[in-house]
CSV table of C-alpha atoms and ligand atoms in Angstrom, one decimal:
chain,number,residue,atom,x,y,z
B,1,MET,CA,-10.4,-10.7,-38.6
B,2,THR,CA,-6.4,-11.0,-36.9
B,3,ALA,CA,-6.1,-8.3,-34.0
B,4,LEU,CA,-4.1,-5.0,-33.9
B,5,LEU,CA,-2.4,-5.1,-31.3
B,6,LEU,CA,-2.0,-2.6,-28.0
B,7,ASN,CA,1.1,-2.4,-27.8
B,8,GLY,CA,2.1,-1.8,-24.1
B,9,LYS,CA,6.4,-1.8,-24.3
B,10,GLU,CA,6.3,1.0,-27.0
B,11,LEU,CA,3.5,3.4,-26.2
B,12,ALA,CA,5.1,2.9,-22.6
B,13,SER,CA,8.2,3.5,-24.1
B,14,LYS,CA,7.8,6.7,-25.8
B,15,LYS,CA,5.5,8.5,-22.4
B,16,ARG,CA,8.6,7.3,-21.0
B,17,GLU,CA,10.6,9.8,-23.1
B,18,GLN,CA,8.2,12.7,-22.8
B,19,LEU,CA,8.0,11.6,-18.6
B,20,LYS,CA,12.4,12.3,-18.9
B,21,LYS,CA,11.9,15.3,-20.4
B,22,ASP,CA,8.5,16.7,-18.1
B,23,VAL,CA,11.3,16.3,-15.8
B,24,GLU,CA,14.6,17.9,-16.7
B,25,GLN,CA,12.3,20.9,-17.3
B,26,LEU,CA,11.3,20.7,-13.4
B,27,ALA,CA,14.5,20.1,-12.3
B,28,SER,CA,15.4,23.6,-14.0
B,29,LYS,CA,13.5,24.3,-11.2
B,30,GLN,CA,14.6,22.6,-8.5
B,31,VAL,CA,12.4,20.0,-8.3
B,32,VAL,CA,13.5,16.3,-8.6
B,33,PRO,CA,10.9,14.6,-8.3
B,34,GLY,CA,11.2,11.6,-5.5
B,35,LEU,CA,9.2,8.1,-5.5
B,36,ALA,CA,9.8,5.3,-2.5
B,37,VAL,CA,9.0,1.9,-2.9
B,38,ILE,CA,8.6,0.1,0.5
B,39,LEU,CA,9.0,-4.0,-0.2
B,40,VAL,CA,8.2,-6.3,2.7
B,41,GLY,CA,9.4,-9.9,2.1
B,42,GLU,CA,10.9,-11.8,0.1
B,43,ASP,CA,8.0,-12.4,-3.0
B,44,PRO,CA,9.7,-13.2,-6.0
B,45,ALA,CA,7.3,-11.4,-8.4
B,46,SER,CA,7.0,-8.2,-6.3
B,47,GLN,CA,10.8,-8.1,-6.1
B,48,THR,CA,11.0,-8.2,-10.5
B,49,TYR,CA,8.1,-5.5,-10.6
B,50,VAL,CA,10.0,-3.3,-7.4
B,51,ARG,CA,13.7,-3.7,-9.2
B,52,ALA,CA,11.7,-2.6,-12.9
B,53,LYS,CA,10.3,1.0,-11.1
B,54,GLU,CA,13.6,1.4,-9.4
B,55,LYS,CA,15.3,1.3,-13.3
B,56,ALA,CA,12.6,2.9,-15.2
B,57,CYS,CA,13.0,6.0,-12.1
B,58,GLU,CA,16.3,6.4,-13.1
B,59,GLN,CA,16.2,6.8,-16.5
B,60,ALA,CA,13.2,8.8,-16.3
B,61,GLY,CA,16.3,10.8,-13.6
B,62,ILE,CA,13.3,10.6,-11.0
B,63,HIS,CA,15.1,9.8,-7.6
B,64,SER,CA,14.0,6.2,-5.7
B,65,VAL,CA,14.6,4.9,-2.5
B,66,LEU,CA,13.2,1.4,-2.2
B,67,ILE,CA,13.3,0.0,1.1
B,68,LYS,CA,13.2,-2.8,2.2
B,69,LYS,CA,11.8,-4.7,5.4
B,70,PRO,CA,12.1,-8.3,6.3
B,71,ASN,CA,8.7,-9.9,6.8
B,72,THR,CA,8.6,-10.1,10.5
B,73,ILE,CA,8.1,-5.9,10.4
B,74,THR,CA,5.7,-5.3,12.4
B,75,GLU,CA,2.3,-3.6,11.5
B,76,GLU,CA,3.7,-0.6,14.0
B,77,GLU,CA,7.1,-0.3,12.7
B,78,LEU,CA,6.0,-0.4,8.6
B,79,LEU,CA,3.5,2.7,10.0
B,80,ALA,CA,6.5,4.5,11.5
B,81,GLU,CA,8.3,3.9,7.7
B,82,ILE,CA,5.4,5.5,5.9
B,83,GLU,CA,4.7,8.2,8.4
B,84,ARG,CA,8.6,9.3,8.2
B,85,LEU,CA,7.7,9.3,4.5
B,86,ASN,CA,4.9,11.6,4.3
B,87,HIS,CA,6.9,13.5,6.4
B,88,ASP,CA,10.3,13.5,4.1
B,89,SER,CA,10.4,16.7,1.7
B,90,SER,CA,12.4,14.6,-0.7
B,91,ILE,CA,9.3,12.4,-1.6
B,92,ASP,CA,6.6,13.2,-3.8
B,93,GLY,CA,5.7,9.3,-3.6
B,94,ILE,CA,5.1,6.5,-1.8
B,95,LEU,CA,4.5,3.1,-2.4
B,96,VAL,CA,3.7,-0.2,-0.6
B,97,GLN,CA,3.6,-3.2,-3.5
B,98,LEU,CA,1.1,-4.9,-2.1
B,99,PRO,CA,0.8,-8.5,-1.3
B,100,ILE,CA,1.9,-7.7,2.3
B,101,PRO,CA,2.5,-10.3,5.3
B,102,GLU,CA,-1.2,-11.9,6.4
B,103,HIS,CA,-0.1,-9.8,9.9
B,104,ILE,CA,-0.5,-6.6,8.7
B,105,SER,CA,-3.8,-5.1,8.3
B,106,GLU,CA,-3.2,-4.2,4.3
B,107,GLN,CA,-6.1,-1.2,5.0
B,108,ALA,CA,-4.4,0.5,8.0
B,109,VAL,CA,-1.3,0.7,6.1
B,110,ILE,CA,-2.9,2.6,3.1
B,111,GLU,CA,-4.6,5.0,4.7
B,112,LYS,CA,-2.0,5.6,6.2
B,113,ILE,CA,0.1,7.1,3.1
B,114,ALA,CA,-0.9,10.9,2.7
B,115,PRO,CA,-3.1,11.3,0.2
B,116,ASN,CA,-1.3,14.0,-1.7
B,117,LYS,CA,1.6,11.2,-2.0
B,118,ASP,CA,-0.8,8.0,-3.0
B,119,VAL,CA,0.8,7.4,-5.9
B,120,ASP,CA,-1.0,4.0,-6.4
B,121,GLY,CA,-4.4,6.1,-5.8
B,122,PHE,CA,-5.5,3.3,-3.6
B,123,HIS,CA,-6.2,6.0,-0.3
B,124,PRO,CA,-10.3,5.6,0.3
B,125,ILE,CA,-9.8,9.4,-0.5
B,126,ASN,CA,-8.4,9.1,-3.5
B,127,ILE,CA,-11.0,6.2,-4.6
B,128,GLY,CA,-13.4,8.4,-3.3
B,129,LYS,CA,-12.2,11.3,-5.7
B,130,MET,CA,-11.9,9.1,-8.9
B,131,MET,CA,-15.3,7.5,-8.8
B,132,THR,CA,-16.6,11.4,-8.7
B,133,GLY,CA,-14.7,12.0,-11.2
B,134,GLU,CA,-12.4,14.5,-9.5
B,135,ASP,CA,-8.9,14.8,-10.5
B,136,THR,CA,-6.5,12.4,-8.6
B,137,PHE,CA,-3.8,10.0,-8.8
B,138,LEU,CA,-5.6,6.8,-10.8
B,139,PRO,CA,-4.1,3.0,-10.1
B,140,CYS,CA,-1.2,2.5,-11.9
B,141,THR,CA,-2.6,-0.5,-14.3
B,142,PRO,CA,-6.1,0.9,-15.1
B,143,PHE,CA,-5.1,3.9,-15.6
B,144,GLY,CA,-2.0,2.5,-17.7
B,145,VAL,CA,-5.2,0.3,-19.7
B,146,VAL,CA,-7.4,3.6,-20.4
B,147,GLU,CA,-4.4,4.9,-22.1
B,148,MET,CA,-4.1,2.2,-23.5
B,149,LEU,CA,-6.7,2.6,-25.4
B,150,LYS,CA,-7.3,6.2,-26.3
B,151,GLU,CA,-3.9,6.1,-27.7
B,152,ALA,CA,-5.7,3.8,-30.4
B,153,GLU,CA,-8.1,5.6,-30.9
B,154,ILE,CA,-11.0,3.0,-29.6
B,155,ASP,CA,-14.3,4.9,-28.2
B,156,ILE,CA,-15.1,3.4,-25.2
B,157,ALA,CA,-19.0,5.6,-24.8
B,158,GLY,CA,-21.7,3.7,-25.4
B,159,LYS,CA,-19.6,0.7,-25.2
B,160,HIS,CA,-20.0,-2.4,-23.2
B,161,ALA,CA,-17.4,-3.3,-20.8
B,162,VAL,CA,-17.1,-6.3,-19.2
B,163,VAL,CA,-14.5,-7.2,-16.6
B,164,VAL,CA,-13.4,-10.5,-15.8
B,165,GLY,CA,-12.2,-9.7,-11.9
B,166,ARG,CA,-13.9,-7.5,-8.9
B,167,SER,CA,-9.8,-6.6,-7.1
B,168,ASN,CA,-9.1,-3.8,-5.2
B,169,ILE,CA,-6.2,-2.8,-8.1
B,170,VAL,CA,-7.4,-4.1,-10.8
B,171,GLY,CA,-10.9,-5.1,-11.5
B,172,LYS,CA,-12.9,-2.0,-9.7
B,173,PRO,CA,-11.0,0.9,-10.5
B,174,VAL,CA,-10.9,-0.6,-14.3
B,175,GLY,CA,-15.0,-0.8,-14.4
B,176,GLN,CA,-15.1,2.7,-12.7
B,177,LEU,CA,-12.1,4.7,-15.3
B,178,LEU,CA,-14.0,3.3,-18.2
B,179,LEU,CA,-17.8,3.7,-16.7
B,180,ASN,CA,-15.9,7.6,-16.0
B,181,GLU,CA,-15.4,7.4,-20.0
B,182,ASN,CA,-19.2,6.6,-20.5
B,183,ALA,CA,-19.0,2.4,-21.0
B,184,THR,CA,-21.9,1.3,-20.4
B,185,VAL,CA,-19.8,-1.6,-17.2
B,186,THR,CA,-20.9,-5.2,-16.2
B,187,TYR,CA,-18.7,-6.8,-13.2
B,188,THR,CA,-18.2,-10.4,-13.4
B,189,HIS,CA,-15.5,-12.6,-10.8
B,190,SER,CA,-15.8,-16.1,-9.6
B,191,ARG,CA,-19.7,-16.0,-8.1
B,192,THR,CA,-20.6,-15.0,-11.4
B,193,LYS,CA,-22.6,-17.3,-13.1
B,194,ASN,CA,-23.1,-17.4,-17.0
B,195,LEU,CA,-19.7,-15.5,-17.0
B,196,ARG,CA,-18.7,-16.7,-21.1
B,197,GLU,CA,-21.8,-15.8,-21.2
B,198,LEU,CA,-21.8,-12.1,-20.4
B,199,THR,CA,-18.0,-12.0,-21.7
B,200,ASN,CA,-19.6,-13.3,-25.2
B,201,LEU,CA,-21.7,-9.7,-25.1
B,202,ALA,CA,-18.3,-7.4,-24.3
B,203,ASP,CA,-17.4,-4.9,-26.4
B,204,ILE,CA,-14.2,-4.2,-24.5
B,205,LEU,CA,-13.2,-6.8,-22.4
B,206,ILE,CA,-10.9,-6.7,-20.3
B,207,VAL,CA,-10.0,-9.8,-17.6
B,208,ALA,CA,-7.9,-9.9,-14.9
B,209,ILE,CA,-8.0,-12.7,-12.5
B,210,GLY,CA,-4.8,-14.6,-12.6
B,211,LYS,CA,-5.7,-17.8,-14.4
B,212,PRO,CA,-3.6,-18.7,-17.2
B,213,GLU,CA,-5.4,-18.5,-21.0
B,214,PHE,CA,-8.7,-19.1,-19.0
B,215,VAL,CA,-10.2,-17.5,-21.7
B,216,GLY,CA,-10.1,-18.9,-25.0
B,217,ALA,CA,-11.7,-17.8,-28.4
B,218,GLU,CA,-15.1,-19.0,-27.9
B,219,ASP,CA,-15.7,-16.7,-25.1
B,220,VAL,CA,-15.0,-13.5,-26.7
B,221,LYS,CA,-17.3,-12.2,-29.6
B,222,GLU,CA,-15.9,-11.1,-33.0
B,223,GLY,CA,-14.3,-8.1,-33.5
B,224,ALA,CA,-14.1,-7.2,-29.8
B,225,VAL,CA,-10.9,-5.2,-27.6
B,226,VAL,CA,-8.9,-8.0,-24.9
B,227,VAL,CA,-7.2,-6.1,-22.8
B,228,ASP,CA,-5.8,-8.9,-20.7
B,229,VAL,CA,-4.5,-7.5,-17.8
B,230,GLY,CA,-3.4,-11.6,-16.3
B,231,ILE,CA,1.0,-12.3,-15.6
B,232,ASN,CA,1.5,-16.2,-15.0
B,233,ARG,CA,4.3,-18.5,-15.0
B,234,VAL,CA,3.4,-21.7,-16.8
B,235,ASP,CA,6.6,-23.8,-16.7
B,236,GLY,CA,9.0,-20.8,-16.4
B,237,LYS,CA,7.0,-18.7,-19.5
B,238,LEU,CA,4.8,-15.8,-19.4
B,239,VAL,CA,1.4,-15.9,-20.3
B,240,GLY,CA,-1.7,-14.1,-19.6
B,241,ASP,CA,-4.8,-15.0,-18.3
B,242,VAL,CA,-6.2,-15.0,-22.8
B,243,ASP,CA,-5.5,-17.9,-25.1
B,244,PHE,CA,-3.4,-14.8,-27.1
B,245,ASP,CA,-3.0,-17.2,-30.0
B,246,SER,CA,-6.7,-18.3,-30.6
B,247,VAL,CA,-8.3,-15.3,-29.4
B,248,LYS,CA,-5.6,-12.8,-31.9
B,249,ASP,CA,-7.9,-14.4,-34.7
B,250,LYS,CA,-11.1,-12.7,-32.8
B,251,ALA,CA,-10.1,-9.5,-31.6
B,252,SER,CA,-10.1,-6.4,-33.4
B,253,TYR,CA,-6.9,-5.4,-31.0
B,254,ILE,CA,-6.0,-7.4,-28.6
B,255,THR,CA,-2.7,-6.2,-25.9
B,256,PRO,CA,-0.1,-9.3,-25.5
B,257,VAL,CA,2.1,-10.9,-22.1
B,258,PRO,CA,4.2,-9.8,-21.8
B,259,GLY,CA,4.4,-6.5,-23.3
B,260,GLY,CA,0.5,-5.4,-22.7
B,261,VAL,CA,-0.3,-3.9,-19.8
B,262,GLY,CA,2.7,-4.6,-17.0
B,263,PRO,CA,5.5,-1.9,-18.8
B,264,MET,CA,2.1,0.7,-19.0
B,265,THR,CA,1.9,-0.2,-15.0
B,266,ILE,CA,5.5,1.0,-13.8
B,267,THR,CA,4.4,4.4,-16.4
B,268,MET,CA,2.5,5.4,-15.2
B,269,LEU,CA,3.8,5.1,-10.9
B,270,LEU,CA,6.3,7.7,-12.6
B,271,GLU,CA,3.5,10.3,-14.4
B,272,ASN,CA,1.4,10.5,-10.6
B,273,THR,CA,5.2,11.1,-9.3
B,274,VAL,CA,6.2,13.6,-11.7
B,275,LEU,CA,2.9,14.9,-11.5
B,276,SER,CA,2.4,15.1,-7.4
B,277,ALA,CA,6.5,17.0,-7.8
B,278,ARG,CA,4.1,19.4,-9.5
B,279,LYS,CA,1.6,20.2,-7.2
B,280,ARG,CA,4.7,20.3,-4.5
B,281,SER,CA,4.1,23.4,-2.5
R,301,LIG,P1,-6.8,-11.5,-7.6
R,301,LIG,O1,-6.2,-9.7,-6.0
R,301,LIG,O2,-6.3,-12.3,-7.2
R,301,LIG,O3,-8.3,-11.0,-8.1
R,301,LIG,C1,-8.5,-11.7,-8.7
R,301,LIG,C2,-10.0,-11.8,-9.4
R,301,LIG,O4,-10.7,-12.8,-9.9
R,301,LIG,C3,-11.0,-12.0,-7.9
R,301,LIG,O5,-11.9,-11.1,-8.4
R,301,LIG,C4,-11.6,-13.3,-8.4
R,301,LIG,O6,-12.9,-13.3,-8.0
R,301,LIG,C5,-11.6,-13.5,-10.1
R,301,LIG,N1,-11.1,-14.7,-10.2
R,301,LIG,C6,-10.3,-16.2,-9.5
R,301,LIG,N2,-11.4,-17.2,-11.0
R,301,LIG,C7,-11.7,-16.4,-11.4
R,301,LIG,C8,-12.9,-17.1,-12.3
R,301,LIG,N3,-12.0,-18.3,-12.6
R,301,LIG,N4,-13.6,-16.6,-12.5
R,301,LIG,C9,-13.8,-14.9,-12.6
R,301,LIG,N5,-13.3,-15.0,-11.6
R,301,LIG,C10,-11.8,-15.4,-11.0
R,301,LIG,O7,-5.9,-10.0,-8.5
R,301,LIG,P2,-5.8,-9.1,-9.3
R,301,LIG,O8,-4.6,-8.4,-8.1
R,301,LIG,O9,-6.8,-8.6,-9.9
R,301,LIG,O10,-4.3,-9.7,-10.6
R,301,LIG,C11,-5.0,-10.1,-11.4
R,301,LIG,C12,-4.1,-10.3,-12.4
R,301,LIG,O11,-3.9,-9.3,-13.1
R,301,LIG,C13,-3.3,-11.9,-11.9
R,301,LIG,O12,-2.5,-12.4,-12.7
R,301,LIG,C14,-1.9,-9.9,-11.5
R,301,LIG,O13,-0.7,-10.9,-11.4
R,301,LIG,C15,-2.2,-9.4,-12.6
R,301,LIG,N6,-1.4,-8.7,-12.5
R,301,LIG,C16,-0.6,-7.5,-13.7
R,301,LIG,C17,-0.3,-6.3,-13.3
R,301,LIG,C18,-0.2,-5.8,-14.5
R,301,LIG,O14,0.5,-4.6,-14.1
R,301,LIG,N7,-0.1,-6.0,-15.6
R,301,LIG,C19,-0.9,-5.0,-11.9
R,301,LIG,C20,-1.2,-6.3,-11.1
R,301,LIG,C21,-1.5,-7.2,-11.2
R,301,LIG,P3,-13.5,-13.0,-6.1
R,301,LIG,O15,-13.4,-11.4,-6.2
R,301,LIG,O16,-15.2,-13.7,-6.0
R,301,LIG,O17,-12.6,-13.9,-6.0
R,302,LIG,N1,1.4,-0.1,-8.4
R,302,LIG,N2,1.6,-2.3,-8.5
R,302,LIG,C1,1.6,-1.3,-8.1
R,302,LIG,N3,1.0,-1.4,-6.7
R,302,LIG,C2,1.1,-3.0,-6.6
R,302,LIG,O1,0.8,-2.7,-4.8
R,302,LIG,N4,1.0,-5.5,-6.5
R,302,LIG,C3,1.4,-3.6,-7.1
R,302,LIG,C4,1.0,-3.4,-8.6
R,302,LIG,N5,1.8,-4.1,-9.2
R,302,LIG,C5,2.3,-4.4,-9.9
R,302,LIG,O2,3.9,-3.3,-9.8
R,302,LIG,N6,2.5,-5.2,-11.0
R,302,LIG,C6,3.5,-5.4,-12.3
R,302,LIG,C7,3.1,-6.5,-13.5
R,302,LIG,C8,3.9,-6.5,-14.5
R,302,LIG,C9,4.7,-5.7,-14.6
R,302,LIG,C10,4.9,-4.7,-13.3
R,302,LIG,C11,4.2,-4.2,-13.1
R,302,LIG,C12,5.8,-5.7,-16.0
R,302,LIG,O3,6.1,-5.5,-15.8
R,302,LIG,N7,4.9,-7.0,-16.8
R,302,LIG,C13,6.4,-7.3,-18.0
R,302,LIG,C14,6.7,-8.2,-17.9
R,302,LIG,C15,8.0,-8.3,-16.5
R,302,LIG,C16,8.9,-10.2,-16.6
R,302,LIG,O4,9.0,-10.1,-16.4
R,302,LIG,O5,8.1,-10.7,-15.5
R,302,LIG,C17,5.4,-7.1,-19.1
R,302,LIG,O6,5.6,-7.2,-20.0
R,302,LIG,O7,4.1,-7.5,-18.8
C-alpha cells in the first residue's frame, strides 16, 4: 500500500484563506484581532517559528506584536509584561514561545496569562476544560492534528490511537483530544517497556518525541494512519520522528515533514486568536 498524504501545508493555506475572510468581517465591526508573541532568548528554532507566526498573522490581517526579551530577563519582569498584555484591549491572544530559560518558572508564566487570552490553551483552567470537553482554546499542535484527520474524513471513534511522547504541549493533549473523539488511547514514553509492540497495535499512530526517524516500517501496522509531529534538523535537513520513505509503503495515511503538522500549528494559533477576538466584550 502507498499511503495518502495528509497535506498540512495545503489544509493550512485553505484555512488561512477562510480566516482572512473572517477577519475582514470582524473589521467591519471595528474589531481587529490582536496577538502578542513573547520570545525570550535566541533559540534559533523558536526564532524561526515566531517569525512564521508573525508572517501568517500579517497575511490574515491579524494585528501582531512580537515582544523580544533577552535571556537575562527576570521572572518578575516577564510576569509584569504578561500582566500588561492581560489588560491591553487591543490584544486577544498572548503566546509565550516555549522553551523559556531555566531560571524562569514555566508554570508561573503560563498561569499568569489570562485564561481568556490563552490562545495556546496551556493554562490549567483551559486544560481542565479540554479534559471535560468544554468549549475552550485547544493547544495548537494537537488541535491541528485532529483537524487534519477530520479533513481526510478519517474515523477516530473506536480506533486505537497510540501516542508516542507525553509532553504537556503535544503528547498529553493530543491523546486527550483523540479520547474526546472517542478513540481508545494508549500513551507511551521513554519509560515504556514494550514500545514497538504497542505502536504496532495502533490504528492511529501519533509520534512526538524529537528523535529523527525513530519509527520505522517494522513499528507500524499495515494500513495505519501515521502522524509525525517531530521536527529534527539533521545535516541541515528537516526530518520527522518517522522514517517517511519506509513507512509510507505500509501506512494508509501519513503526514510529511516539512509540510505536515508544522503549518497547522500556526494556523490553529490564528484560529484561536480570531475566536478570542469574536468573544471580545
Ligand atoms: P519533549 O517535551 O522533548 O517531549 C518528548 C517526549 O518524548 C517525552 O514525553 C519523552 O518521554 C518522549 N520520548 C523521548 N525519547 C523517547 C523514546 N526513545 N521512546 C519513547 N518516548 C520517548 O518534546 P515535544 O515538545 O513534545 O516535541 C516533540 C517533537 O515534536 C520535537 O521534535 C518537536 O520539535 C516537535 N514539535 C513539533 C511541533 C509542530 O508544530 N510540528 C510542535 C511542537 C513540537 P519522557 O516523558 O519519559 O521523558
Ligand atoms: N503554540 N507552538 C506553540 N507554543 C509554543 O510554546 N513551542 C511552542 C510551539 N511550537 C511551535 O511553534 N512549533 C512549530 C514547529 C514547526 C513549525 C511551526 C511551529 C513549522 O512551520 N514547521 C515547518 C517547517 C519550518 C522550518 O523550515 O523550520 C513545517 O513544514 O513543518
